[in-house]
């Protein structure tokens, strides 16, 4: 394998997209390639794009499953706009992905799947290979199915098992193309299928066959090499946003010396957090799969009352169901983190697509005056730090916090520099010691205004809390008019004072100028890429990307005041901009909104910002 | 987790240890007062430290209960007490968790949590005050209101078939169901103690009278004139005999129960069904739970009490096992587990 015929071309960054039928194993292919990318020392980000149905009709566009990886020798902020290389295992995956590839991209297809029948299922009226559809692209028509069969014919495998390995042929081609070693993939199969040597052998054989095929054919004029990225020294791993979220809470529980309790109900795209936490009983995590969304949150409230770091995880529709219970947590002034992995709404909406459209629900979607802390994670790795911070703030300020992530962060993966727990901040929940004679259920800390946490089982602190309004300090049920107003103001002020415990808003670029780009949450990667690009071109443009939504950082007004124009970019119909208008009505805000279940593209943002700068 | 030393101590507690200083605001004559007193009498006698009790409720008249007990307590939101109690118990299985609920709170808005809590067999004690009406909202029909009853929302009489709580509990794979009466404090206390002793979800239905919106809902069972012939106090291992003259009984005829008179039609005491509360087969228990006047007396006492592993025991065991076998001891281990790489 060391005797490569083709010449090697260096590239700064590449986007590769794997696409096939949802049963073709494209997610696995993509993640194995990601692991290999990590070992090659590149920085990278990935994003899976799969249908809502588990097995949509085979061969149709509805059943296409994709996986995109963006890797490079510099820091990578997004999973990439348009692909340089597309692997299409059948006509439907070609059809579904033509709009996601660059002009002149390399397209590798399994020519054996490009049959009349295949075209019919994909809805091609004519043969795309001959009707001009693919003019200008660099086509590699590989007989993947036939060569896969050939590669394993010495093994006594049934046809279904043979076809299951053809994704390794495609991977072999790509591994050759990017000068990768096969050993990490082989090791994966050796570990994963220890009990089934035949499967190991088949996958290795097909992978090698694909690699050798690419080496042999003339079609591949050159191979590519992406040099290692100048990542900081240290230990790294690959992590998805959902796993990072789960781990952030485990880290917070450890720092707070509290047990972690999760009450949750499965919902796309948040389920992996529940799955990940059920798998960590070794760290004493109690992950409870409840009978519904409401039981998920209220069991967490019960656990919070009982002294756990309690969380609940969901997506938009589930957040709606949890509204009343969030109000209970506000009223009882208990710590609780609600994770909303946002998806396209309203109603069931677009379950597997990402959106930022739950912001106003998170801010205002409850009866009564019910403020909560809101943090929005800005990328997959940041889910770890945001979960940690949401837990810390909720525990220390004794009030619920909502953590907003989204489908693209949740499923996307990034390179994560492994932190040391001793470097993470300490967490000090305001626990009350046994028999503290001064304890009153609603006595407050004078600085933060939080009440104190007296946990059942502790001697001398028996008390009752509940959803009825309470008298301040004593905690007795009270319908007194002035007390009610006072308590509302206290709960509001308590959340506002969290601003004293969060960092100031950062501005990327100069703190004054022509155009301030404002964004929040999961769009950080693309916003940063575009703004930095335009800054290099000499444009007067800066970025304020918000992670803290409620309360807003203390210097928000100052940040907004430095620019002639402000544009707020969101994957919704303009929710954060409404919130900014409400808080800072003195400024004029332009908007850029996209609500297609798709991320922002670099080009569209650039166009919008240039237009604003040229106005 | 550090070793927990469980001190064996004689706990000297009295009713006063559990009475709160809050004014009890239930209507005069409401059955809830009697239930509160019974609970206050039972708690000191369970051998449990007073700080280890947690009383959880939802919404409704009965759900004000936690405010009237000097324990840890949560008065929560409508219907959700069972799920909150679940969280409390799972977070600290050592606690004695009591859920106070009514027929609407428990079986209408809270029906889902109720059946799933029972199915999981979480060790909490549920006291279900069944007054067959919505009291706090002033007189609408509930899931246990008898069909045809005129209420504020059923001016022509209800069209709905009511739930029988015992049938619902056992149908949800419940392992403990008992019934008592707000007019019989001694019996209530005895039954609450049985519920506390049972490991797993225990449900006690208390037939409770709402003097304002459905007075005498249980009149056939509780009135002086009819009670003796309509109350059957069941006990494990004892024949199901009742009646003013102790000459009535329940027999199993074919696949059904039948109320008979001893000495009539050749029936002798030997024919009377003997109660087996520990029978894993729920068949007879369901039939007993379903018995209602006028055809049958109502069964009072522990109808079903079957031992089974609790959810929290399984969970705790599973956690201990995983902690033993896993290489991951802390979050640093976790972060560094699996596939990682180092940049020098």
PDB file of N, CA and C in Angstrom, chain A residues 38 233-237 247 250 254 259 280-284 286 288-289 291-292 294-295 298-299 302 305-306 308 324 418-419 421 455-459 461-467 470 476-477, chain B residues 1 17 22 50-52 66-67 69-75 77 80 83-84 87-88 90-92 95 112-113 116 120 318 323 326 328-332 334-337 340-344:
ATOM      1  N   UNK A  38      -9.152  12.170  12.775  1.00  0.00           N
ATOM      2  CA  UNK A  38      -8.568  12.553  14.058  1.00  0.00           C
ATOM      3  C   UNK A  38      -7.135  12.059  14.151  1.00  0.00           C
ATOM      4  N   UNK A 233      -1.261  21.655  22.106  1.00  0.00           N
ATOM      5  CA  UNK A 233      -0.814  20.394  22.682  1.00  0.00           C
ATOM      6  C   UNK A 233      -1.881  19.881  23.623  1.00  0.00           C
ATOM      7  N   UNK A 234      -2.025  18.586  23.668  1.00  0.00           N
ATOM      8  CA  UNK A 234      -2.987  18.037  24.618  1.00  0.00           C
ATOM      9  C   UNK A 234      -3.651  16.796  24.094  1.00  0.00           C
ATOM     10  N   UNK A 235      -4.584  16.316  24.890  1.00  0.00           N
ATOM     11  CA  UNK A 235      -5.283  15.098  24.530  1.00  0.00           C
ATOM     12  C   UNK A 235      -6.645  15.483  23.962  1.00  0.00           C
ATOM     13  N   UNK A 236      -7.016  14.803  22.910  1.00  0.00           N
ATOM     14  CA  UNK A 236      -8.250  15.151  22.202  1.00  0.00           C
ATOM     15  C   UNK A 236      -9.150  13.936  22.044  1.00  0.00           C
ATOM     16  N   UNK A 237     -10.419  14.227  21.791  1.00  0.00           N
ATOM     17  CA  UNK A 237     -11.358  13.183  21.409  1.00  0.00           C
ATOM     18  C   UNK A 237     -12.409  13.827  20.528  1.00  0.00           C
ATOM     19  N   UNK A 247     -22.128  14.664  29.426  1.00  0.00           N
ATOM     20  CA  UNK A 247     -20.874  14.672  30.194  1.00  0.00           C
ATOM     21  C   UNK A 247     -20.709  15.959  30.991  1.00  0.00           C
ATOM     22  N   UNK A 250     -22.479  15.425  34.151  1.00  0.00           N
ATOM     23  CA  UNK A 250     -21.761  14.531  35.061  1.00  0.00           C
ATOM     24  C   UNK A 250     -20.597  15.274  35.718  1.00  0.00           C
ATOM     25  N   UNK A 254     -20.136  16.071  39.749  1.00  0.00           N
ATOM     26  CA  UNK A 254     -18.910  15.744  40.494  1.00  0.00           C
ATOM     27  C   UNK A 254     -18.365  16.972  41.225  1.00  0.00           C
ATOM     28  N   UNK A 259     -25.402  13.871  43.581  1.00  0.00           N
ATOM     29  CA  UNK A 259     -25.738  12.820  42.620  1.00  0.00           C
ATOM     30  C   UNK A 259     -26.477  13.458  41.445  1.00  0.00           C
ATOM     31  N   UNK A 280     -24.276   5.424  32.497  1.00  0.00           N
ATOM     32  CA  UNK A 280     -23.252   5.839  33.465  1.00  0.00           C
ATOM     33  C   UNK A 280     -23.663   5.661  34.909  1.00  0.00           C
ATOM     34  N   UNK A 281     -24.193   4.479  35.162  1.00  0.00           N
ATOM     35  CA  UNK A 281     -24.451   4.108  36.557  1.00  0.00           C
ATOM     36  C   UNK A 281     -23.124   4.004  37.297  1.00  0.00           C
ATOM     37  N   UNK A 282     -22.035   3.770  36.530  1.00  0.00           N
ATOM     38  CA  UNK A 282     -20.722   3.688  37.187  1.00  0.00           C
ATOM     39  C   UNK A 282     -20.356   4.995  37.877  1.00  0.00           C
ATOM     40  N   UNK A 283     -20.953   6.099  37.443  1.00  0.00           N
ATOM     41  CA  UNK A 283     -20.730   7.375  38.123  1.00  0.00           C
ATOM     42  C   UNK A 283     -21.958   7.759  38.956  1.00  0.00           C
ATOM     43  N   UNK A 284     -22.712   6.751  39.359  1.00  0.00           N
ATOM     44  CA  UNK A 284     -23.899   6.934  40.223  1.00  0.00           C
ATOM     45  C   UNK A 284     -25.004   7.760  39.583  1.00  0.00           C
ATOM     46  N   UNK A 286     -28.411   8.521  38.128  1.00  0.00           N
ATOM     47  CA  UNK A 286     -29.741   7.917  38.126  1.00  0.00           C
ATOM     48  C   UNK A 286     -30.525   8.517  36.961  1.00  0.00           C
ATOM     49  N   UNK A 288     -33.741   8.198  34.767  1.00  0.00           N
ATOM     50  CA  UNK A 288     -35.073   7.599  34.868  1.00  0.00           C
ATOM     51  C   UNK A 288     -35.855   7.889  33.589  1.00  0.00           C
ATOM     52  N   UNK A 289     -36.191   6.840  32.870  1.00  0.00           N
ATOM     53  CA  UNK A 289     -37.034   7.026  31.677  1.00  0.00           C
ATOM     54  C   UNK A 289     -38.483   7.041  32.120  1.00  0.00           C
ATOM     55  N   UNK A 291     -42.751   8.056  32.124  1.00  0.00           N
ATOM     56  CA  UNK A 291     -43.874   7.675  31.271  1.00  0.00           C
ATOM     57  C   UNK A 291     -44.271   8.793  30.318  1.00  0.00           C
ATOM     58  N   UNK A 292     -43.858   9.996  30.608  1.00  0.00           N
ATOM     59  CA  UNK A 292     -44.134  11.098  29.675  1.00  0.00           C
ATOM     60  C   UNK A 292     -43.234  12.284  30.031  1.00  0.00           C
ATOM     61  N   UNK A 294     -43.952  15.150  31.224  1.00  0.00           N
ATOM     62  CA  UNK A 294     -44.269  15.812  32.493  1.00  0.00           C
ATOM     63  C   UNK A 294     -43.655  15.029  33.647  1.00  0.00           C
ATOM     64  N   UNK A 295     -43.800  13.703  33.595  1.00  0.00           N
ATOM     65  CA  UNK A 295     -43.188  12.879  34.644  1.00  0.00           C
ATOM     66  C   UNK A 295     -41.673  13.035  34.620  1.00  0.00           C
ATOM     67  N   UNK A 298     -41.116  16.436  36.472  1.00  0.00           N
ATOM     68  CA  UNK A 298     -41.511  16.502  37.890  1.00  0.00           C
ATOM     69  C   UNK A 298     -40.747  15.474  38.725  1.00  0.00           C
ATOM     70  N   UNK A 299     -40.363  14.341  38.131  1.00  0.00           N
ATOM     71  CA  UNK A 299     -39.510  13.425  38.903  1.00  0.00           C
ATOM     72  C   UNK A 299     -38.191  14.121  39.207  1.00  0.00           C
ATOM     73  N   UNK A 302     -38.732  16.367  42.101  1.00  0.00           N
ATOM     74  CA  UNK A 302     -38.699  15.571  43.334  1.00  0.00           C
ATOM     75  C   UNK A 302     -37.266  15.263  43.751  1.00  0.00           C
ATOM     76  N   UNK A 305     -35.572  18.456  45.080  1.00  0.00           N
ATOM     77  CA  UNK A 305     -35.995  18.691  46.472  1.00  0.00           C
ATOM     78  C   UNK A 305     -35.180  17.799  47.411  1.00  0.00           C
ATOM     79  N   UNK A 306     -34.860  16.602  46.917  1.00  0.00           N
ATOM     80  CA  UNK A 306     -34.184  15.595  47.734  1.00  0.00           C
ATOM     81  C   UNK A 306     -32.657  15.730  47.663  1.00  0.00           C
ATOM     82  N   UNK A 308     -30.511  16.157  44.768  1.00  0.00           N
ATOM     83  CA  UNK A 308     -29.725  15.782  43.589  1.00  0.00           C
ATOM     84  C   UNK A 308     -29.520  16.986  42.672  1.00  0.00           C
ATOM     85  N   UNK A 324     -45.776  23.920  32.842  1.00  0.00           N
ATOM     86  CA  UNK A 324     -46.369  24.112  34.165  1.00  0.00           C
ATOM     87  C   UNK A 324     -45.373  23.703  35.250  1.00  0.00           C
ATOM     88  N   UNK A 418      -9.631  17.574  25.657  1.00  0.00           N
ATOM     89  CA  UNK A 418     -10.120  17.019  26.924  1.00  0.00           C
ATOM     90  C   UNK A 418      -9.668  17.890  28.096  1.00  0.00           C
ATOM     91  N   UNK A 419     -10.647  18.426  28.832  1.00  0.00           N
ATOM     92  CA  UNK A 419     -10.268  19.260  29.979  1.00  0.00           C
ATOM     93  C   UNK A 419      -9.918  18.386  31.190  1.00  0.00           C
ATOM     94  N   UNK A 421     -10.635  17.842  35.152  1.00  0.00           N
ATOM     95  CA  UNK A 421     -11.690  18.228  36.082  1.00  0.00           C
ATOM     96  C   UNK A 421     -11.195  19.246  37.103  1.00  0.00           C
ATOM     97  N   UNK A 455     -32.337  19.511  52.683  1.00  0.00           N
ATOM     98  CA  UNK A 455     -32.629  18.262  51.992  1.00  0.00           C
ATOM     99  C   UNK A 455     -33.303  17.251  52.928  1.00  0.00           C
ATOM    100  N   UNK A 456     -34.400  16.630  52.480  1.00  0.00           N
ATOM    101  CA  UNK A 456     -35.073  15.615  53.294  1.00  0.00           C
ATOM    102  C   UNK A 456     -34.076  14.593  53.837  1.00  0.00           C
ATOM    103  N   UNK A 457     -34.294  14.187  55.071  1.00  0.00           N
ATOM    104  CA  UNK A 457     -33.358  13.284  55.725  1.00  0.00           C
ATOM    105  C   UNK A 457     -32.413  14.043  56.645  1.00  0.00           C
ATOM    106  N   UNK A 458     -32.379  15.391  56.487  1.00  0.00           N
ATOM    107  CA  UNK A 458     -31.516  16.199  57.345  1.00  0.00           C
ATOM    108  C   UNK A 458     -32.297  16.601  58.592  1.00  0.00           C
ATOM    109  N   UNK A 459     -31.691  16.381  59.740  1.00  0.00           N
ATOM    110  CA  UNK A 459     -32.377  16.646  60.995  1.00  0.00           C
ATOM    111  C   UNK A 459     -32.594  18.147  61.207  1.00  0.00           C
ATOM    112  N   UNK A 461     -34.654  20.345  59.881  1.00  0.00           N
ATOM    113  CA  UNK A 461     -34.934  21.295  58.794  1.00  0.00           C
ATOM    114  C   UNK A 461     -36.249  21.001  58.075  1.00  0.00           C
ATOM    115  N   UNK A 462     -37.132  20.248  58.722  1.00  0.00           N
ATOM    116  CA  UNK A 462     -38.372  19.867  58.040  1.00  0.00           C
ATOM    117  C   UNK A 462     -39.141  21.121  57.607  1.00  0.00           C
ATOM    118  N   UNK A 463     -39.620  21.093  56.388  1.00  0.00           N
ATOM    119  CA  UNK A 463     -40.358  22.238  55.862  1.00  0.00           C
ATOM    120  C   UNK A 463     -41.180  21.793  54.663  1.00  0.00           C
ATOM    121  N   UNK A 464     -42.112  22.627  54.272  1.00  0.00           N
ATOM    122  CA  UNK A 464     -42.963  22.330  53.134  1.00  0.00           C
ATOM    123  C   UNK A 464     -42.769  23.406  52.072  1.00  0.00           C
ATOM    124  N   UNK A 465     -42.733  22.949  50.831  1.00  0.00           N
ATOM    125  CA  UNK A 465     -42.743  23.917  49.731  1.00  0.00           C
ATOM    126  C   UNK A 465     -43.847  23.500  48.766  1.00  0.00           C
ATOM    127  N   UNK A 466     -44.113  24.326  47.787  1.00  0.00           N
ATOM    128  CA  UNK A 466     -45.180  23.967  46.862  1.00  0.00           C
ATOM    129  C   UNK A 466     -45.478  25.066  45.885  1.00  0.00           C
ATOM    130  N   UNK A 467     -46.491  24.822  45.078  1.00  0.00           N
ATOM    131  CA  UNK A 467     -46.818  25.741  43.993  1.00  0.00           C
ATOM    132  C   UNK A 467     -47.614  26.960  44.421  1.00  0.00           C
ATOM    133  N   UNK A 470     -45.766  31.722  48.479  1.00  0.00           N
ATOM    134  CA  UNK A 470     -45.274  31.600  49.848  1.00  0.00           C
ATOM    135  C   UNK A 470     -44.914  32.973  50.399  1.00  0.00           C
ATOM    136  N   UNK A 476     -44.513  30.146  54.607  1.00  0.00           N
ATOM    137  CA  UNK A 476     -45.910  29.728  54.782  1.00  0.00           C
ATOM    138  C   UNK A 476     -46.741  30.166  53.584  1.00  0.00           C
ATOM    139  N   UNK A 477     -47.808  29.412  53.299  1.00  0.00           N
ATOM    140  CA  UNK A 477     -48.697  29.798  52.209  1.00  0.00           C
ATOM    141  C   UNK A 477     -49.233  31.199  52.494  1.00  0.00           C
TER     142      UNK A 477
ATOM    143  N   UNK B   1     -19.509   5.983  47.170  1.00  0.00           N
ATOM    144  CA  UNK B   1     -20.314   6.465  48.303  1.00  0.00           C
ATOM    145  C   UNK B   1     -19.738   5.956  49.624  1.00  0.00           C
ATOM    146  N   UNK B  17     -45.093  15.518  67.292  1.00  0.00           N
ATOM    147  CA  UNK B  17     -43.919  15.700  66.446  1.00  0.00           C
ATOM    148  C   UNK B  17     -44.298  15.935  64.987  1.00  0.00           C
ATOM    149  N   UNK B  22     -49.722  25.143  61.102  1.00  0.00           N
ATOM    150  CA  UNK B  22     -50.588  25.829  60.152  1.00  0.00           C
ATOM    151  C   UNK B  22     -52.070  25.544  60.439  1.00  0.00           C
ATOM    152  N   UNK B  50     -38.132  11.262  62.207  1.00  0.00           N
ATOM    153  CA  UNK B  50     -39.133  12.195  61.662  1.00  0.00           C
ATOM    154  C   UNK B  50     -38.635  12.952  60.439  1.00  0.00           C
ATOM    155  N   UNK B  51     -37.297  13.138  60.338  1.00  0.00           N
ATOM    156  CA  UNK B  51     -36.787  13.870  59.168  1.00  0.00           C
ATOM    157  C   UNK B  51     -36.750  13.004  57.913  1.00  0.00           C
ATOM    158  N   UNK B  52     -37.076  11.713  58.079  1.00  0.00           N
ATOM    159  CA  UNK B  52     -37.039  10.835  56.899  1.00  0.00           C
ATOM    160  C   UNK B  52     -38.404  10.677  56.215  1.00  0.00           C
ATOM    161  N   UNK B  66     -49.890  18.069  52.929  1.00  0.00           N
ATOM    162  CA  UNK B  66     -48.505  18.266  53.379  1.00  0.00           C
ATOM    163  C   UNK B  66     -48.322  19.498  54.258  1.00  0.00           C
ATOM    164  N   UNK B  67     -49.127  20.552  53.989  1.00  0.00           N
ATOM    165  CA  UNK B  67     -48.978  21.771  54.786  1.00  0.00           C
ATOM    166  C   UNK B  67     -49.385  21.538  56.240  1.00  0.00           C
ATOM    167  N   UNK B  69     -48.797  18.751  57.933  1.00  0.00           N
ATOM    168  CA  UNK B  69     -47.921  17.761  58.571  1.00  0.00           C
ATOM    169  C   UNK B  69     -46.559  18.406  58.788  1.00  0.00           C
ATOM    170  N   UNK B  70     -45.981  18.186  59.944  1.00  0.00           N
ATOM    171  CA  UNK B  70     -44.633  18.697  60.166  1.00  0.00           C
ATOM    172  C   UNK B  70     -43.599  17.660  59.703  1.00  0.00           C
ATOM    173  N   UNK B  71     -43.490  17.556  58.403  1.00  0.00           N
ATOM    174  CA  UNK B  71     -42.481  16.685  57.779  1.00  0.00           C
ATOM    175  C   UNK B  71     -41.883  17.492  56.632  1.00  0.00           C
ATOM    176  N   UNK B  72     -40.939  16.897  55.924  1.00  0.00           N
ATOM    177  CA  UNK B  72     -40.584  17.461  54.621  1.00  0.00           C
ATOM    178  C   UNK B  72     -41.793  17.245  53.713  1.00  0.00           C
ATOM    179  N   UNK B  73     -42.112  18.221  52.888  1.00  0.00           N
ATOM    180  CA  UNK B  73     -43.297  18.039  52.050  1.00  0.00           C
ATOM    181  C   UNK B  73     -43.283  18.895  50.803  1.00  0.00           C
ATOM    182  N   UNK B  74     -43.934  18.386  49.786  1.00  0.00           N
ATOM    183  CA  UNK B  74     -44.147  19.186  48.563  1.00  0.00           C
ATOM    184  C   UNK B  74     -45.617  19.119  48.183  1.00  0.00           C
ATOM    185  N   UNK B  75     -46.196  20.289  48.046  1.00  0.00           N
ATOM    186  CA  UNK B  75     -47.540  20.425  47.491  1.00  0.00           C
ATOM    187  C   UNK B  75     -47.305  20.866  46.057  1.00  0.00           C
ATOM    188  N   UNK B  77     -48.187  20.174  41.642  1.00  0.00           N
ATOM    189  CA  UNK B  77     -49.150  20.593  40.628  1.00  0.00           C
ATOM    190  C   UNK B  77     -50.090  19.428  40.321  1.00  0.00           C
ATOM    191  N   UNK B  80     -49.551  15.352  39.432  1.00  0.00           N
ATOM    192  CA  UNK B  80     -48.164  14.919  39.239  1.00  0.00           C
ATOM    193  C   UNK B  80     -47.498  14.343  40.473  1.00  0.00           C
ATOM    194  N   UNK B  83     -45.337  11.149  40.205  1.00  0.00           N
ATOM    195  CA  UNK B  83     -44.045  11.282  39.514  1.00  0.00           C
ATOM    196  C   UNK B  83     -43.045  12.074  40.372  1.00  0.00           C
ATOM    197  N   UNK B  84     -43.545  13.036  41.129  1.00  0.00           N
ATOM    198  CA  UNK B  84     -42.649  13.763  42.041  1.00  0.00           C
ATOM    199  C   UNK B  84     -42.160  12.820  43.140  1.00  0.00           C
ATOM    200  N   UNK B  87     -39.415  10.695  41.975  1.00  0.00           N
ATOM    201  CA  UNK B  87     -38.111  11.369  41.978  1.00  0.00           C
ATOM    202  C   UNK B  87     -37.511  11.448  43.368  1.00  0.00           C
ATOM    203  N   UNK B  88     -38.364  11.712  44.358  1.00  0.00           N
ATOM    204  CA  UNK B  88     -37.886  11.797  45.749  1.00  0.00           C
ATOM    205  C   UNK B  88     -37.328  10.439  46.172  1.00  0.00           C
ATOM    206  N   UNK B  90     -36.371   7.832  44.339  1.00  0.00           N
ATOM    207  CA  UNK B  90     -35.189   7.371  43.599  1.00  0.00           C
ATOM    208  C   UNK B  90     -33.943   8.146  44.042  1.00  0.00           C
ATOM    209  N   UNK B  91     -34.126   9.430  44.330  1.00  0.00           N
ATOM    210  CA  UNK B  91     -32.972  10.229  44.750  1.00  0.00           C
ATOM    211  C   UNK B  91     -32.471   9.766  46.112  1.00  0.00           C
ATOM    212  N   UNK B  92     -33.380   9.347  46.986  1.00  0.00           N
ATOM    213  CA  UNK B  92     -32.962   8.851  48.305  1.00  0.00           C
ATOM    214  C   UNK B  92     -33.903   7.734  48.758  1.00  0.00           C
ATOM    215  N   UNK B  95     -35.766   7.289  52.301  1.00  0.00           N
ATOM    216  CA  UNK B  95     -36.878   8.100  52.798  1.00  0.00           C
ATOM    217  C   UNK B  95     -38.198   7.336  52.770  1.00  0.00           C
ATOM    218  N   UNK B 112     -51.962   8.725  34.297  1.00  0.00           N
ATOM    219  CA  UNK B 112     -50.789   8.110  33.675  1.00  0.00           C
ATOM    220  C   UNK B 112     -49.682   7.860  34.699  1.00  0.00           C
ATOM    221  N   UNK B 113     -49.420   8.860  35.536  1.00  0.00           N
ATOM    222  CA  UNK B 113     -48.349   8.688  36.532  1.00  0.00           C
ATOM    223  C   UNK B 113     -48.723   7.607  37.541  1.00  0.00           C
ATOM    224  N   UNK B 116     -48.293   4.053  36.044  1.00  0.00           N
ATOM    225  CA  UNK B 116     -46.890   3.690  35.780  1.00  0.00           C
ATOM    226  C   UNK B 116     -46.068   3.577  37.060  1.00  0.00           C
ATOM    227  N   UNK B 120     -44.202   0.125  38.036  1.00  0.00           N
ATOM    228  CA  UNK B 120     -42.767   0.030  38.353  1.00  0.00           C
ATOM    229  C   UNK B 120     -42.520  -0.492  39.751  1.00  0.00           C
ATOM    230  N   UNK B 318     -28.153  -2.203  40.444  1.00  0.00           N
ATOM    231  CA  UNK B 318     -27.508  -2.029  39.153  1.00  0.00           C
ATOM    232  C   UNK B 318     -26.372  -1.002  39.257  1.00  0.00           C
ATOM    233  N   UNK B 323     -20.642   0.166  39.281  1.00  0.00           N
ATOM    234  CA  UNK B 323     -19.500   0.830  39.945  1.00  0.00           C
ATOM    235  C   UNK B 323     -18.383  -0.165  40.219  1.00  0.00           C
ATOM    236  N   UNK B 326     -16.980  -1.276  36.390  1.00  0.00           N
ATOM    237  CA  UNK B 326     -16.515  -0.278  35.427  1.00  0.00           C
ATOM    238  C   UNK B 326     -15.116   0.227  35.765  1.00  0.00           C
ATOM    239  N   UNK B 328     -14.361   3.184  34.878  1.00  0.00           N
ATOM    240  CA  UNK B 328     -14.550   4.632  35.013  1.00  0.00           C
ATOM    241  C   UNK B 328     -14.965   4.963  36.442  1.00  0.00           C
ATOM    242  N   UNK B 329     -14.075   5.658  37.156  1.00  0.00           N
ATOM    243  CA  UNK B 329     -14.315   5.964  38.568  1.00  0.00           C
ATOM    244  C   UNK B 329     -14.707   7.416  38.779  1.00  0.00           C
ATOM    245  N   UNK B 330     -14.387   8.245  37.829  1.00  0.00           N
ATOM    246  CA  UNK B 330     -14.694   9.672  37.971  1.00  0.00           C
ATOM    247  C   UNK B 330     -14.758  10.294  36.576  1.00  0.00           C
ATOM    248  N   UNK B 331     -15.060  11.578  36.528  1.00  0.00           N
ATOM    249  CA  UNK B 331     -15.284  12.203  35.227  1.00  0.00           C
ATOM    250  C   UNK B 331     -13.980  12.330  34.431  1.00  0.00           C
ATOM    251  N   UNK B 332     -12.846  12.469  35.108  1.00  0.00           N
ATOM    252  CA  UNK B 332     -11.574  12.456  34.370  1.00  0.00           C
ATOM    253  C   UNK B 332     -11.405  11.137  33.611  1.00  0.00           C
ATOM    254  N   UNK B 334     -13.767   9.237  32.598  1.00  0.00           N
ATOM    255  CA  UNK B 334     -14.754   9.238  31.517  1.00  0.00           C
ATOM    256  C   UNK B 334     -14.241  10.029  30.312  1.00  0.00           C
ATOM    257  N   UNK B 335     -13.741  11.236  30.594  1.00  0.00           N
ATOM    258  CA  UNK B 335     -13.278  12.104  29.510  1.00  0.00           C
ATOM    259  C   UNK B 335     -12.140  11.464  28.724  1.00  0.00           C
ATOM    260  N   UNK B 336     -11.355  10.663  29.411  1.00  0.00           N
ATOM    261  CA  UNK B 336     -10.194  10.051  28.765  1.00  0.00           C
ATOM    262  C   UNK B 336     -10.464   8.633  28.279  1.00  0.00           C
ATOM    263  N   UNK B 337     -11.716   8.198  28.360  1.00  0.00           N
ATOM    264  CA  UNK B 337     -12.033   6.824  27.961  1.00  0.00           C
ATOM    265  C   UNK B 337     -12.240   6.738  26.452  1.00  0.00           C
ATOM    266  N   UNK B 340      -9.145   8.299  21.941  1.00  0.00           N
ATOM    267  CA  UNK B 340      -8.578   9.645  22.127  1.00  0.00           C
ATOM    268  C   UNK B 340      -7.254   9.728  21.369  1.00  0.00           C
ATOM    269  N   UNK B 341      -6.749  10.933  21.169  1.00  0.00           N
ATOM    270  CA  UNK B 341      -5.422  11.068  20.566  1.00  0.00           C
ATOM    271  C   UNK B 341      -4.725  12.284  21.161  1.00  0.00           C
ATOM    272  N   UNK B 342      -3.421  12.256  21.057  1.00  0.00           N
ATOM    273  CA  UNK B 342      -2.637  13.295  21.717  1.00  0.00           C
ATOM    274  C   UNK B 342      -1.865  14.096  20.679  1.00  0.00           C
ATOM    275  N   UNK B 343      -1.901  15.392  20.823  1.00  0.00           N
ATOM    276  CA  UNK B 343      -1.084  16.261  19.966  1.00  0.00           C
ATOM    277  C   UNK B 343       0.121  16.680  20.810  1.00  0.00           C
ATOM    278  N   UNK B 344       1.294  16.311  20.333  1.00  0.00           N
ATOM    279  CA  UNK B 344       2.510  16.607  21.118  1.00  0.00           C
ATOM    280  C   UNK B 344       2.978  18.028  20.833  1.00  0.00           C
TER     281      UNK B 344
END
